[in-house]
Amino acid sequence: MIVTVLVPDEYGVSALGAVDGVRAVRYDSLDDLPPEAAEAEVLVPGFLSPGQADVLDALPKLRLVQLLTAGAEAWIGRLPDHVMLSTCSGAHGGSTAEWAVTALLAVFRRIREFEDDRRAESWDSRRTETLQAKRVLVVGAGDLGRQLHRRLVAFDAEVTMVATKARDGVRGLDELPALLPEHDVVVLMVPMTPATRGLVDADFLARMPDRAVLVNAARGPVVDTDALVAELRSGRLRAALDVTDPEPLPPGHPLWSAPNLLLTPHVAGNCTGVQQRAYRIVAEQIARFAAGREPEFLVRGDY
């Protein structure tokens, strides 16, 4: 029996071509699916594509939505019970961790200020901070958090991991209020769920020590934007954001001009090799499905 899989690009067609029992068919958009959609059992949405429940009418045999991303919030709650949802866990952790380390190094070593000096032809050899011995609180202990932990330790930072529930080597989310004042950096690497939406509010930020750095590599709505802007404008906190709320930022938004902020446009995982890494995971998950087994990274409930 052949399983028909709809993929959004030619790379997906090629990547799934070697998977036994699978026929990969490309589509141009979810609004214009090919005739093979009538037989498709698996849909692979494009990177960061919004969840479209109305597409289900054109996919009567759909049994699995396999994502190219680790985040699944766009599709959670939009699928009927008989359709499974699987993430691309393991594909983007290394790249996202690399971005977080890059952001912290840029902030602590004042790379942007030195670049401004270069443009102004100003030789100002001032002292900077270092990532060494910084106390870093990583909120999220999945693949992204684990990848970041490994890299931070290599820079001699002191790392504390936090997850929903405490376990060996990981603190519980309920311990955050006590942990925040003890750390120089907080890095967010949590999935977007009802429990994490607005997690970083004014009270959360107020508990961070003066000149601490908030790094958001999760999703924009995890942070209360207005509360963060207030802290940045006061000069008390610093931040590095790869995601924002709203996203993309509209013209004139306060984050464009906020001081003490390093901002990138959701590019932590968008780097060379991203398709290869993502489709390697996707091919493994779809191979399991075609063989009659459940994918490893199924979303159950909110995650």
Short mmCIF file of C-alpha atoms in Angstrom, two decimals, residues 74-292:
data_model
loop_
_atom_site.label_atom_id
_atom_site.label_comp_id
_atom_site.label_asym_id
_atom_site.label_seq_id
_atom_site.Cartn_x
_atom_site.Cartn_y
_atom_site.Cartn_z
CA ALA A 74 -0.71 27.14 14.53
CA TRP A 75 -2.32 23.69 14.20
CA ILE A 76 -3.19 22.69 17.76
CA GLY A 77 -6.95 22.56 18.20
CA ARG A 78 -7.60 22.88 14.47
CA LEU A 79 -7.60 19.19 13.57
CA PRO A 80 -10.23 16.51 14.18
CA ASP A 81 -9.43 13.75 16.67
CA HIS A 82 -8.60 11.17 13.99
CA VAL A 83 -5.82 13.37 12.47
CA MET A 84 -2.46 13.22 14.25
CA LEU A 85 -0.13 16.21 14.55
CA SER A 86 3.64 15.67 14.64
CA THR A 87 6.38 18.24 15.16
CA CYS A 88 9.88 18.43 13.68
CA SER A 89 11.61 18.15 17.05
CA GLY A 90 15.39 17.90 16.75
CA ALA A 91 15.73 19.81 13.49
CA HIS A 92 16.16 23.37 14.71
CA GLY A 93 17.56 23.13 18.25
CA GLY A 94 21.18 23.56 17.24
CA SER A 95 20.52 26.57 15.03
CA THR A 96 18.31 28.27 17.59
CA ALA A 97 20.84 27.66 20.36
CA GLU A 98 23.54 29.11 18.12
CA TRP A 99 21.45 32.26 17.61
CA ALA A 100 20.93 32.63 21.37
CA VAL A 101 24.66 32.38 22.06
CA THR A 102 25.38 34.84 19.24
CA ALA A 103 22.87 37.30 20.68
CA LEU A 104 24.35 37.06 24.17
CA LEU A 105 27.89 37.51 22.91
CA ALA A 106 26.82 40.54 20.87
CA VAL A 107 25.16 42.09 23.93
CA PHE A 108 27.90 41.35 26.45
CA ARG A 109 30.86 42.13 24.16
CA ARG A 110 29.08 45.28 22.82
CA ILE A 111 29.64 44.31 19.20
CA ARG A 112 27.01 46.72 17.86
CA GLU A 113 28.51 49.66 19.74
CA PHE A 114 31.96 48.88 18.36
CA GLU A 115 30.50 48.71 14.87
CA ASP A 116 28.94 52.13 15.44
CA ASP A 117 32.38 53.37 16.53
CA ARG A 118 33.93 52.00 13.35
CA ARG A 119 31.44 53.89 11.22
CA ALA A 120 32.19 57.05 13.20
CA GLU A 121 35.96 56.41 12.99
CA SER A 122 36.12 56.41 16.78
CA TRP A 123 38.73 54.23 18.55
CA ASP A 124 37.22 53.70 22.02
CA SER A 125 38.82 50.67 23.67
CA ARG A 126 36.32 50.31 26.51
CA ARG A 127 35.83 47.27 28.71
CA THR A 128 33.00 44.83 28.01
CA GLU A 129 31.22 42.06 29.86
CA THR A 130 31.79 38.34 29.23
CA LEU A 131 29.57 35.29 29.01
CA GLN A 132 32.00 33.49 31.32
CA ALA A 133 30.51 32.91 34.78
CA LYS A 134 27.19 34.46 33.77
CA ARG A 135 24.25 32.78 35.50
CA VAL A 136 21.86 31.73 32.74
CA LEU A 137 18.32 30.51 33.35
CA VAL A 138 17.01 28.48 30.41
CA VAL A 139 13.22 28.18 30.49
CA GLY A 140 12.40 25.13 28.42
CA ALA A 141 14.25 21.82 28.68
CA GLY A 142 13.31 20.20 25.37
CA ASP A 143 15.61 19.83 22.37
CA LEU A 144 16.19 23.60 22.07
CA GLY A 145 16.98 24.00 25.75
CA ARG A 146 19.30 21.00 25.84
CA GLN A 147 21.18 22.22 22.78
CA LEU A 148 21.63 25.64 24.36
CA HIS A 149 22.80 24.14 27.65
CA ARG A 150 25.60 22.28 25.88
CA ARG A 151 26.82 25.41 24.13
CA LEU A 152 26.63 27.67 27.17
CA VAL A 153 28.66 25.26 29.27
CA ALA A 154 31.40 25.47 26.62
CA PHE A 155 31.54 29.22 27.33
CA ASP A 156 31.90 28.56 31.07
CA ALA A 157 28.48 29.97 31.88
CA GLU A 158 26.53 28.66 34.88
CA VAL A 159 23.28 27.16 33.54
CA THR A 160 20.02 26.37 35.32
CA MET A 161 17.34 24.52 33.37
CA VAL A 162 13.61 24.95 34.01
CA ALA A 163 10.72 22.84 32.72
CA THR A 164 7.03 22.48 33.52
CA LYS A 165 7.82 19.87 36.16
CA ALA A 166 11.03 19.35 38.10
CA ARG A 167 13.18 16.31 37.36
CA ASP A 168 16.79 15.30 37.77
CA GLY A 169 18.92 18.30 36.80
CA VAL A 170 15.89 20.44 35.91
CA ARG A 171 13.96 22.83 38.15
CA GLY A 172 10.19 23.21 38.05
CA LEU A 173 8.28 26.16 36.59
CA ASP A 174 6.82 26.86 40.01
CA GLU A 175 10.35 27.77 41.18
CA LEU A 176 10.72 30.64 38.71
CA PRO A 177 9.86 33.49 41.11
CA ALA A 178 12.73 32.48 43.39
CA LEU A 179 15.16 31.70 40.55
CA LEU A 180 14.77 34.92 38.55
CA PRO A 181 16.61 37.28 40.94
CA GLU A 182 19.57 34.89 41.00
CA HIS A 183 20.30 34.93 37.25
CA ASP A 184 21.95 37.38 34.87
CA VAL A 185 20.20 35.98 31.79
CA VAL A 186 16.83 34.38 31.10
CA VAL A 187 16.46 32.52 27.80
CA LEU A 188 12.97 31.49 26.69
CA MET A 189 12.80 28.24 24.70
CA VAL A 190 9.29 27.06 25.53
CA PRO A 191 6.49 26.03 23.16
CA MET A 192 3.55 28.36 22.70
CA THR A 193 0.71 27.03 24.87
CA PRO A 194 -2.04 28.55 27.03
CA ALA A 195 0.29 28.07 30.02
CA THR A 196 3.20 29.95 28.44
CA ARG A 197 1.23 32.78 26.81
CA GLY A 198 2.07 35.90 28.79
CA LEU A 199 4.43 33.96 31.07
CA VAL A 200 6.87 36.87 31.03
CA ASP A 201 4.71 39.64 32.46
CA ALA A 202 5.54 42.76 34.46
CA ASP A 203 5.98 40.76 37.67
CA PHE A 204 8.32 38.28 35.96
CA LEU A 205 10.45 41.10 34.57
CA ALA A 206 10.49 42.96 37.89
CA ARG A 207 12.06 39.92 39.55
CA MET A 208 15.01 39.95 37.14
CA PRO A 209 18.05 41.81 38.51
CA ASP A 210 19.17 45.17 37.13
CA ARG A 211 20.94 44.93 33.74
CA ALA A 212 19.84 41.32 33.27
CA VAL A 213 19.18 40.15 29.71
CA LEU A 214 15.96 38.54 28.48
CA VAL A 215 16.37 36.39 25.36
CA ASN A 216 13.23 35.22 23.54
CA ALA A 217 13.79 32.39 21.07
CA ALA A 218 10.34 30.91 21.73
CA ARG A 219 7.29 32.78 20.45
CA GLY A 220 6.36 36.45 20.74
CA PRO A 221 3.22 36.09 22.90
CA VAL A 222 5.23 34.38 25.65
CA VAL A 223 6.32 37.92 26.57
CA ASP A 224 4.10 40.87 27.50
CA THR A 225 5.45 43.35 24.95
CA ASP A 226 4.28 46.50 26.73
CA ALA A 227 5.87 45.39 30.01
CA LEU A 228 9.15 44.61 28.25
CA VAL A 229 9.22 47.95 26.41
CA ALA A 230 8.74 49.75 29.73
CA GLU A 231 11.74 47.93 31.24
CA LEU A 232 13.91 48.59 28.18
CA ARG A 233 13.06 52.28 28.13
CA SER A 234 13.88 52.60 31.81
CA GLY A 235 17.32 51.15 31.11
CA ARG A 236 16.94 48.54 33.85
CA LEU A 237 16.85 45.47 31.59
CA ARG A 238 18.28 44.44 28.24
CA ALA A 239 16.81 42.03 25.70
CA ALA A 240 17.45 40.04 22.55
CA LEU A 241 14.38 39.02 20.58
CA ASP A 242 14.05 36.79 17.55
CA VAL A 243 10.27 36.71 17.91
CA THR A 244 7.80 39.46 18.75
CA ASP A 245 4.15 40.11 19.48
CA PRO A 246 2.86 41.19 17.05
CA GLU A 247 4.89 39.58 14.27
CA PRO A 248 5.98 40.95 11.93
CA LEU A 249 6.30 44.30 13.66
CA PRO A 250 4.20 47.04 12.03
CA PRO A 251 5.74 50.43 11.21
CA GLY A 252 6.03 52.68 14.22
CA HIS A 253 5.88 49.88 16.79
CA PRO A 254 7.72 50.77 20.05
CA LEU A 255 10.11 47.83 19.70
CA TRP A 256 11.66 49.39 16.58
CA SER A 257 13.04 52.26 18.65
CA ALA A 258 13.38 50.61 22.06
CA PRO A 259 16.84 51.04 23.62
CA ASN A 260 18.87 48.14 25.04
CA LEU A 261 17.40 45.76 22.46
CA LEU A 262 18.89 43.42 19.87
CA LEU A 263 16.18 42.41 17.40
CA THR A 264 16.18 39.87 14.56
CA PRO A 265 13.19 38.92 12.32
CA HIS A 266 12.49 35.30 13.36
CA VAL A 267 15.66 33.91 11.78
CA ALA A 268 17.15 31.75 14.56
CA GLY A 269 16.46 28.56 12.60
CA ASN A 270 16.62 30.12 9.16
CA CYS A 271 20.15 29.28 8.06
CA THR A 272 22.01 27.03 5.68
CA GLY A 273 21.00 23.38 5.86
CA VAL A 274 17.59 24.06 7.38
CA GLN A 275 15.75 22.06 4.72
CA GLN A 276 18.10 19.10 5.04
CA ARG A 277 17.77 19.01 8.82
CA ALA A 278 14.00 19.43 8.78
CA TYR A 279 13.27 16.91 6.06
CA ARG A 280 15.57 14.35 7.67
CA ILE A 281 13.26 14.39 10.69
CA VAL A 282 10.13 14.54 8.52
CA ALA A 283 11.26 11.54 6.46
CA GLU A 284 11.89 9.54 9.64
CA GLN A 285 8.46 10.36 11.03
CA ILE A 286 6.62 9.62 7.80
CA ALA A 287 8.54 6.35 7.38
CA ARG A 288 7.23 5.30 10.80
CA PHE A 289 3.71 6.26 9.77
CA ALA A 290 3.95 4.36 6.46
CA ALA A 291 5.15 1.30 8.38
CA GLY A 292 2.07 1.40 10.61
#
